[in-house]
Amino acid sequence: MTTTPEKAAQETDLVTVTIDGVQVSVPKDTLVIRAAEQVGVQIPRFCDHPLLAPVGACRQCLVDVPDAGNGRGFPKPQASCTLPVADGMVVSTQLTSEVADKAQQGVMEFLLINHPLDCPVCDKGGECPLQNQAMSNGRGESRFTDSGAGGIKRTFPKPINLSPQILLDRERCIVCQRCTRFAAEIAGDPFIELVERGAQQQIGIAENAPFLSYFGGNVIQICPVGALTSESYRFRSRPFDLVSTPSVAEHDACGSAIRVDHRRGKVMRRLAGNDPEVNEEWITDKDRFAFTYATAPDRITYPQVRDRVEDGGDGALRPASWPEAFAVAARGLAAAGAIGVLPGGRVTAEDAFAYSSFARVALGTNDVDFRARPLSAEETSFLAARVVLGAPQVGGVSYADLEAASTVVLAGLEPEDEAGMVFLRLRKAVKAGARVVAVAPFSTRGLRKLGGELVATAPGGEATALDALTGLDERSVVLVGERLATSPGALSAAARLADGAGARLAWVPRRAGDRGAIEAGCLPNLLPGGRPVADASARVDAAATWGVDGVPETPGRDADAIVAAAVAGELGGLVVGGVDPDDTADPAAFRAALDAASFVVALELRETDVTRAADVVFPVAPVSDKAGTFVTWEGRVRPFEAVFSNPASLPDLRILAGIAEELGRPLGFRTVQEVRARMAEMGPWDGARATHEPVAAAPAAPAAASEGLLLATWKQLVDNGSMQDGDDFYRSTGRTPVVRVTRTVYDAVGPVVTLTGDRGSVSLPAEIADLPEGVAWVPANSFGNGVLADLASPGSRVTVKGVEA
Amino acid sequence: MADTLTPVLTDDWDAEQSWKLATYESRGGYQALTKALGMAQDDIITAVKDSGLRGRGGAGFPTGMKWSFIPQDNPKPKYLVVNADESEPGTCKDIPLMMASPHTLVEGVIISSYAIRANHAFIYIRGEVAHVIRRVQAAVAEAYAAGHLGKDIHGSGYDLDVVVHAGAGAYICGEETALLEGLEGRRGQPRLRPPFPAVAGLYASPTVINNVESIASVPSIVKNGAAWFAGMGTEKSKGFGIFSLSGHVTRPGQYEAPLGITLRELIELAGGIREGHSLKFWTPGGSSTPLLTDAHLDEPLDFEGMAGVGTMLGTRAIQLFDETTCVVRAVLRWTEFYKHESCGKCTPCREGTWWLVQTLAALEKGQGSESDLDLLLDQCDNILGRSFCALGDGATSPITSSIKFFRDEYLAHLTHGGCPFDPAASTLFPSLSSTAVGAQA
């Protein structure tokens, strides 16, 4: 059952209606069904959904209206889900009107005549609006089976696939159209539609056009019967066997509220939570279905230490106790000399604070950087000056601001792939009249669904394109993605664009922990709370809270420099959190750094190239096993509690605290609660902020002179990311990897092409897109080990040739 | 009695090649257009209002008032849509009209569009009648060639384009908002109202939707004056209309007469009920209008008269059934039609018609019990006024009215253990002889 949040309304906009004898004042245009909720009357409903346009199809919510506000009543019962209130209106629901009650019971009886009574084996049984409302607002016994010669139900062969993941049981469907309306109105993927008519009316897909939507799983959740199920969850459990724990999704920086349903220590499914300010009632399919990575067979469950050959061992990792692992790690790090810390972008804010503290307090270095992806010094400066400490409560851009924006500029950001809830808000914004402009290589499906304008831009040309944009005002928002770091001058240009027009600027990263890591100071130039390393008073302030004499004065190395320094022998040790070498700017260099470093400590969930190279491996808790906080792209704090209590599963912060204690430089915390207290104690920096030094755009690359095509790339929502491992049905809903090229190139080289860069080659089908000449696009992590490992660096040149069929 | 007829729309039907522009013009066709183009647009609307013309599609809404609802200050284009999706069981007036005299409709479209300031008009014709679609298309082409359509019609400065659109075979598309959906290329299901089509209809623009016969009546009103039209018919149901007699009648066909004529007069005009038989029951305006019996022969066939006896004038599709007809069987066939044509959008109509057919079919076979009659009435009560549009309401009309007049006949099926009637006796052709059966072998 869904209800809308109460919204503060202006006094002048209120109208007063009487529902079942109770007067209530509600905003003008409120639907009667919502007004009734305000007085505590629940009118049964199926097609009605507060986030979808009214349709009035199921007729379950009929009420009697003896006075429409003009002294006259409606002669027939009215659907309360389509009837707006009017001043003086009198409504009698099923509670006070026999007409309404009989109408509702009649509709319920009709709904049930063709509905199979398979509740005992139906996944929805126990949480089914049809089942529940049939009990509350229906007849006890059906007259259908005893009528005439005995009622015969309409049947369908069952079930059919709408997509590789979503199944439709047509017999159970009451054709309320919630799913089709969601697909058309919210997601913009109208690949399911009503077909046939009368009792044969059903939800269908076109031939060879499955319901492939990044948001498709939501239709399962809003289905008021058991007609839509997922391959992943179908027949797995009953709702009344599940324990539900609210949480926050870990797959992107959107901070979606989710509900984790688990049984006997195992997550069975995840659902969207209801948070009107963030994700409303929707989540991406990644947030819904990608959770089995935490129970993958290669999950690390105990600490391991390497018996080094030079110490007389066999050079292999062996299981170790926690105390031994702490001691070995501390000893190794102490002996290794200078250490770099790479926490990765998947950390909770508390874990990020621990990494930040560990680097400064235990290791005495500013060589810490959460960024496990291509980055730049310009970005480092931009994050410290323009991103950290921004939040809705201090005037930062929020989801609501997107919805109310006049123009939204997207640069280095493909919201449908990289920030699903931003995409859905932009859909709403566009419906309300907003204009979307994308500085991007081509018109993506997402951009088309936003009715957006493309400023076709080759990699590296973003700064110039942003400088040329006009038409922004103070209700405009410039959204920049993390990919903009790789385009010199682009972040500077975005800031210049926003500042020049009085518009607002927000940075939308991909990973859930990115923003929290910035706030926690996991950057070489920032201490926790936005304290600039370069600011002496900020350093003193942080050191005081940490209880240490001081922190290093000079900004440290960024992630690329840490890798380079390790390769060069300037850094002897590395502490690596959740970093996949293939995500980094130079995967080969990262692996070389792991080899070159004399001592590597890995904190990981599952086996990776880092754990295989590490000297000590600590298993860390997945998000389901720990409390934590993600900070959304807006800067909104999204704390969550642990789903499971698993004493063998320790968060990164506990491990770092253990090593620090062995080093003799304790961090002053061991638990999430203690870190939260320490973070609150340190608080946000109220002194001068770091300043951003604008960087000039790179000179335009001579187009024709250079060989090959400039490579544009980003990660699609559904791809080979390791946190999506384990649900093949979900993965099958991803988009087929293709190379996008211009028509000229396509005509020259044909339907299947091989791209070759300085790191390898890939052969994929080609599709034509409205790219600028001289540019090709591939998905970043949908083939092999990904673009960075197997092809080339984004923005570099690749050659293209046709593949013979 | 022949002077009871008032052939206006049907006047040309017996002319040689009546559907040709030349024939139409030779008999005074398109003179009303010339007159209309010389009139102020609002004066045409006023004339139609003053004539008292009420919608001929069944509901009887005053046509002139509908036109005046179009907000002329709305900057969007205005549209005229002609509802020619004639699909109601028994209804057969628009299709012969378009077949015999398509230019009457085309002239009406031009005058009506001019009055409401529409530069685009659409004629949505039921898809099954391909021959009629072709004929109207040909008429429109002729009108273009003659300068009655297109740019700057006859130097008036007025532009009009007419599109003849073929439906795809759904009864629901006769519902005006479902028709608009279909015209826009979408699935034909009724729209939520408000907004009403006059404000946001076709392509969300102000739209007038009228029945073929309503629009076809407009040229005669313009030509002869509102008073001429209002001089016919009854006080509140003015003018003439086509009465379509079908079934057990000697000369079935179209009888154009003033509203308010009685069935007794119409049957006389049609040569009486089938020889040797007597009237048992009839529908005044298609199967969606509650049926009447021989007790209602002298009721005036106008909107008020029919409402007074608990039914509706509807489309004046008078289906006549004599005493050989089993009312249960007739009602079951109609109900099967509604089940087949229910669009599926709303629960009561979609599921209700599914169930009604099963209950009725059992009764016809003598299965079930007397309580099923009450159940049928309760099902109807749960559909009538609970459905999204009038299709569901219409589905209940034959059932409730037939049980009202012929409850005993329903019960006879139960006591008889099946239908007590000989179905062959009600047919209008000689019953199949053994030789005919033998010939197939």
mmCIF file with all atom_site columns, N, CA and C in Angstrom, chain A residues 684-708:
data_model
loop_
_atom_site.group_PDB
_atom_site.id
_atom_site.type_symbol
_atom_site.label_atom_id
_atom_site.label_alt_id
_atom_site.label_comp_id
_atom_site.label_asym_id
_atom_site.label_entity_id
_atom_site.label_seq_id
_atom_site.pdbx_PDB_ins_code
_atom_site.Cartn_x
_atom_site.Cartn_y
_atom_site.Cartn_z
_atom_site.occupancy
_atom_site.B_iso_or_equiv
_atom_site.pdbx_formal_charge
_atom_site.auth_seq_id
_atom_site.auth_comp_id
_atom_site.auth_asym_id
_atom_site.auth_atom_id
_atom_site.pdbx_PDB_model_num
ATOM 1  N N  . PRO A 1 684 ? 32.617 19.600 10.595  1.00 0.00 ? 684 PRO A N  1
ATOM 2  C CA . PRO A 1 684 ? 33.037 20.248 9.349   1.00 0.00 ? 684 PRO A CA 1
ATOM 3  C C  . PRO A 1 684 ? 33.947 21.439 9.630   1.00 0.00 ? 684 PRO A C  1
ATOM 4  N N  . TRP A 1 685 ? 34.839 21.690 8.704   1.00 0.00 ? 685 TRP A N  1
ATOM 5  C CA . TRP A 1 685 ? 35.783 22.813 8.840   1.00 0.00 ? 685 TRP A CA 1
ATOM 6  C C  . TRP A 1 685 ? 35.047 24.124 8.605   1.00 0.00 ? 685 TRP A C  1
ATOM 7  N N  . ASP A 1 686 ? 35.219 25.061 9.549   1.00 0.00 ? 686 ASP A N  1
ATOM 8  C CA . ASP A 1 686 ? 34.538 26.341 9.371   1.00 0.00 ? 686 ASP A CA 1
ATOM 9  C C  . ASP A 1 686 ? 35.506 27.437 8.958   1.00 0.00 ? 686 ASP A C  1
ATOM 10 N N  . GLY A 1 687 ? 36.748 27.038 8.682   1.00 0.00 ? 687 GLY A N  1
ATOM 11 C CA . GLY A 1 687 ? 37.716 28.042 8.241   1.00 0.00 ? 687 GLY A CA 1
ATOM 12 C C  . GLY A 1 687 ? 37.698 28.196 6.732   1.00 0.00 ? 687 GLY A C  1
ATOM 13 N N  . ALA A 1 688 ? 38.748 28.819 6.242   1.00 0.00 ? 688 ALA A N  1
ATOM 14 C CA . ALA A 1 688 ? 38.819 29.107 4.799   1.00 0.00 ? 688 ALA A CA 1
ATOM 15 C C  . ALA A 1 688 ? 38.894 27.805 4.009   1.00 0.00 ? 688 ALA A C  1
ATOM 16 N N  . ARG A 1 689 ? 38.155 27.785 2.887   1.00 0.00 ? 689 ARG A N  1
ATOM 17 C CA . ARG A 1 689 ? 38.157 26.605 2.025   1.00 0.00 ? 689 ARG A CA 1
ATOM 18 C C  . ARG A 1 689 ? 39.357 26.654 1.081   1.00 0.00 ? 689 ARG A C  1
ATOM 19 N N  . ALA A 1 690 ? 39.729 25.496 0.622   1.00 0.00 ? 690 ALA A N  1
ATOM 20 C CA . ALA A 1 690 ? 40.753 25.451 -0.418  1.00 0.00 ? 690 ALA A CA 1
ATOM 21 C C  . ALA A 1 690 ? 40.233 26.175 -1.649  1.00 0.00 ? 690 ALA A C  1
ATOM 22 N N  . THR A 1 691 ? 41.114 26.747 -2.390  1.00 0.00 ? 691 THR A N  1
ATOM 23 C CA . THR A 1 691 ? 40.689 27.428 -3.613  1.00 0.00 ? 691 THR A CA 1
ATOM 24 C C  . THR A 1 691 ? 41.048 26.599 -4.828  1.00 0.00 ? 691 THR A C  1
ATOM 25 N N  . HIS A 1 692 ? 40.220 26.770 -5.849  1.00 0.00 ? 692 HIS A N  1
ATOM 26 C CA . HIS A 1 692 ? 40.429 26.004 -7.077  1.00 0.00 ? 692 HIS A CA 1
ATOM 27 C C  . HIS A 1 692 ? 41.159 26.876 -8.074  1.00 0.00 ? 692 HIS A C  1
ATOM 28 N N  . GLU A 1 693 ? 42.294 26.397 -8.510  1.00 0.00 ? 693 GLU A N  1
ATOM 29 C CA . GLU A 1 693 ? 43.050 27.122 -9.531  1.00 0.00 ? 693 GLU A CA 1
ATOM 30 C C  . GLU A 1 693 ? 42.583 26.618 -10.891 1.00 0.00 ? 693 GLU A C  1
ATOM 31 N N  . PRO A 1 694 ? 41.905 27.482 -11.669 1.00 0.00 ? 694 PRO A N  1
ATOM 32 C CA . PRO A 1 694 ? 41.407 27.003 -12.969 1.00 0.00 ? 694 PRO A CA 1
ATOM 33 C C  . PRO A 1 694 ? 42.546 26.501 -13.846 1.00 0.00 ? 694 PRO A C  1
ATOM 34 N N  . VAL A 1 695 ? 42.250 25.477 -14.574 1.00 0.00 ? 695 VAL A N  1
ATOM 35 C CA . VAL A 1 695 ? 43.206 24.894 -15.507 1.00 0.00 ? 695 VAL A CA 1
ATOM 36 C C  . VAL A 1 695 ? 42.722 25.188 -16.911 1.00 0.00 ? 695 VAL A C  1
ATOM 37 N N  . ALA A 1 696 ? 43.644 25.534 -17.759 1.00 0.00 ? 696 ALA A N  1
ATOM 38 C CA . ALA A 1 696 ? 43.271 25.857 -19.143 1.00 0.00 ? 696 ALA A CA 1
ATOM 39 C C  . ALA A 1 696 ? 42.961 24.582 -19.911 1.00 0.00 ? 696 ALA A C  1
ATOM 40 N N  . ALA A 1 697 ? 42.091 24.733 -20.872 1.00 0.00 ? 697 ALA A N  1
ATOM 41 C CA . ALA A 1 697 ? 41.764 23.598 -21.729 1.00 0.00 ? 697 ALA A CA 1
ATOM 42 C C  . ALA A 1 697 ? 42.980 23.214 -22.558 1.00 0.00 ? 697 ALA A C  1
ATOM 43 N N  . ALA A 1 698 ? 43.071 21.929 -22.871 1.00 0.00 ? 698 ALA A N  1
ATOM 44 C CA . ALA A 1 698 ? 44.148 21.473 -23.738 1.00 0.00 ? 698 ALA A CA 1
ATOM 45 C C  . ALA A 1 698 ? 43.890 22.012 -25.134 1.00 0.00 ? 698 ALA A C  1
ATOM 46 N N  . PRO A 1 699 ? 44.931 22.305 -25.873 1.00 0.00 ? 699 PRO A N  1
ATOM 47 C CA . PRO A 1 699 ? 44.708 22.762 -27.252 1.00 0.00 ? 699 PRO A CA 1
ATOM 48 C C  . PRO A 1 699 ? 43.993 21.669 -28.041 1.00 0.00 ? 699 PRO A C  1
ATOM 49 N N  . ALA A 1 700 ? 43.112 22.097 -28.905 1.00 0.00 ? 700 ALA A N  1
ATOM 50 C CA . ALA A 1 700 ? 42.330 21.130 -29.687 1.00 0.00 ? 700 ALA A CA 1
ATOM 51 C C  . ALA A 1 700 ? 43.251 20.225 -30.478 1.00 0.00 ? 700 ALA A C  1
ATOM 52 N N  . ALA A 1 701 ? 42.940 18.956 -30.413 1.00 0.00 ? 701 ALA A N  1
ATOM 53 C CA . ALA A 1 701 ? 43.770 18.000 -31.141 1.00 0.00 ? 701 ALA A CA 1
ATOM 54 C C  . ALA A 1 701 ? 43.563 18.198 -32.632 1.00 0.00 ? 701 ALA A C  1
ATOM 55 N N  . PRO A 1 702 ? 44.618 18.226 -33.393 1.00 0.00 ? 702 PRO A N  1
ATOM 56 C CA . PRO A 1 702 ? 44.444 18.340 -34.843 1.00 0.00 ? 702 PRO A CA 1
ATOM 57 C C  . PRO A 1 702 ? 43.697 17.116 -35.361 1.00 0.00 ? 702 PRO A C  1
ATOM 58 N N  . ALA A 1 703 ? 42.516 17.351 -35.859 1.00 0.00 ? 703 ALA A N  1
ATOM 59 C CA . ALA A 1 703 ? 41.593 16.247 -36.131 1.00 0.00 ? 703 ALA A CA 1
ATOM 60 C C  . ALA A 1 703 ? 42.123 15.261 -37.166 1.00 0.00 ? 703 ALA A C  1
ATOM 61 N N  . ALA A 1 704 ? 42.383 15.751 -38.352 1.00 0.00 ? 704 ALA A N  1
ATOM 62 C CA . ALA A 1 704 ? 42.697 14.837 -39.440 1.00 0.00 ? 704 ALA A CA 1
ATOM 63 C C  . ALA A 1 704 ? 44.143 14.364 -39.388 1.00 0.00 ? 704 ALA A C  1
ATOM 64 N N  . ALA A 1 705 ? 44.959 15.168 -38.751 1.00 0.00 ? 705 ALA A N  1
ATOM 65 C CA . ALA A 1 705 ? 46.385 14.875 -38.794 1.00 0.00 ? 705 ALA A CA 1
ATOM 66 C C  . ALA A 1 705 ? 46.726 13.566 -38.079 1.00 0.00 ? 705 ALA A C  1
ATOM 67 N N  . SER A 1 706 ? 45.975 13.284 -36.990 1.00 0.00 ? 706 SER A N  1
ATOM 68 C CA . SER A 1 706 ? 46.351 12.124 -36.200 1.00 0.00 ? 706 SER A CA 1
ATOM 69 C C  . SER A 1 706 ? 45.720 10.863 -36.750 1.00 0.00 ? 706 SER A C  1
ATOM 70 N N  . GLU A 1 707 ? 46.382 9.786  -36.495 1.00 0.00 ? 707 GLU A N  1
ATOM 71 C CA . GLU A 1 707 ? 45.897 8.478  -36.892 1.00 0.00 ? 707 GLU A CA 1
ATOM 72 C C  . GLU A 1 707 ? 44.779 8.031  -35.951 1.00 0.00 ? 707 GLU A C  1
ATOM 73 N N  . GLY A 1 708 ? 43.793 7.344  -36.456 1.00 0.00 ? 708 GLY A N  1
ATOM 74 C CA . GLY A 1 708 ? 42.826 6.657  -35.608 1.00 0.00 ? 708 GLY A CA 1
ATOM 75 C C  . GLY A 1 708 ? 41.765 7.556  -35.022 1.00 0.00 ? 708 GLY A C  1
#
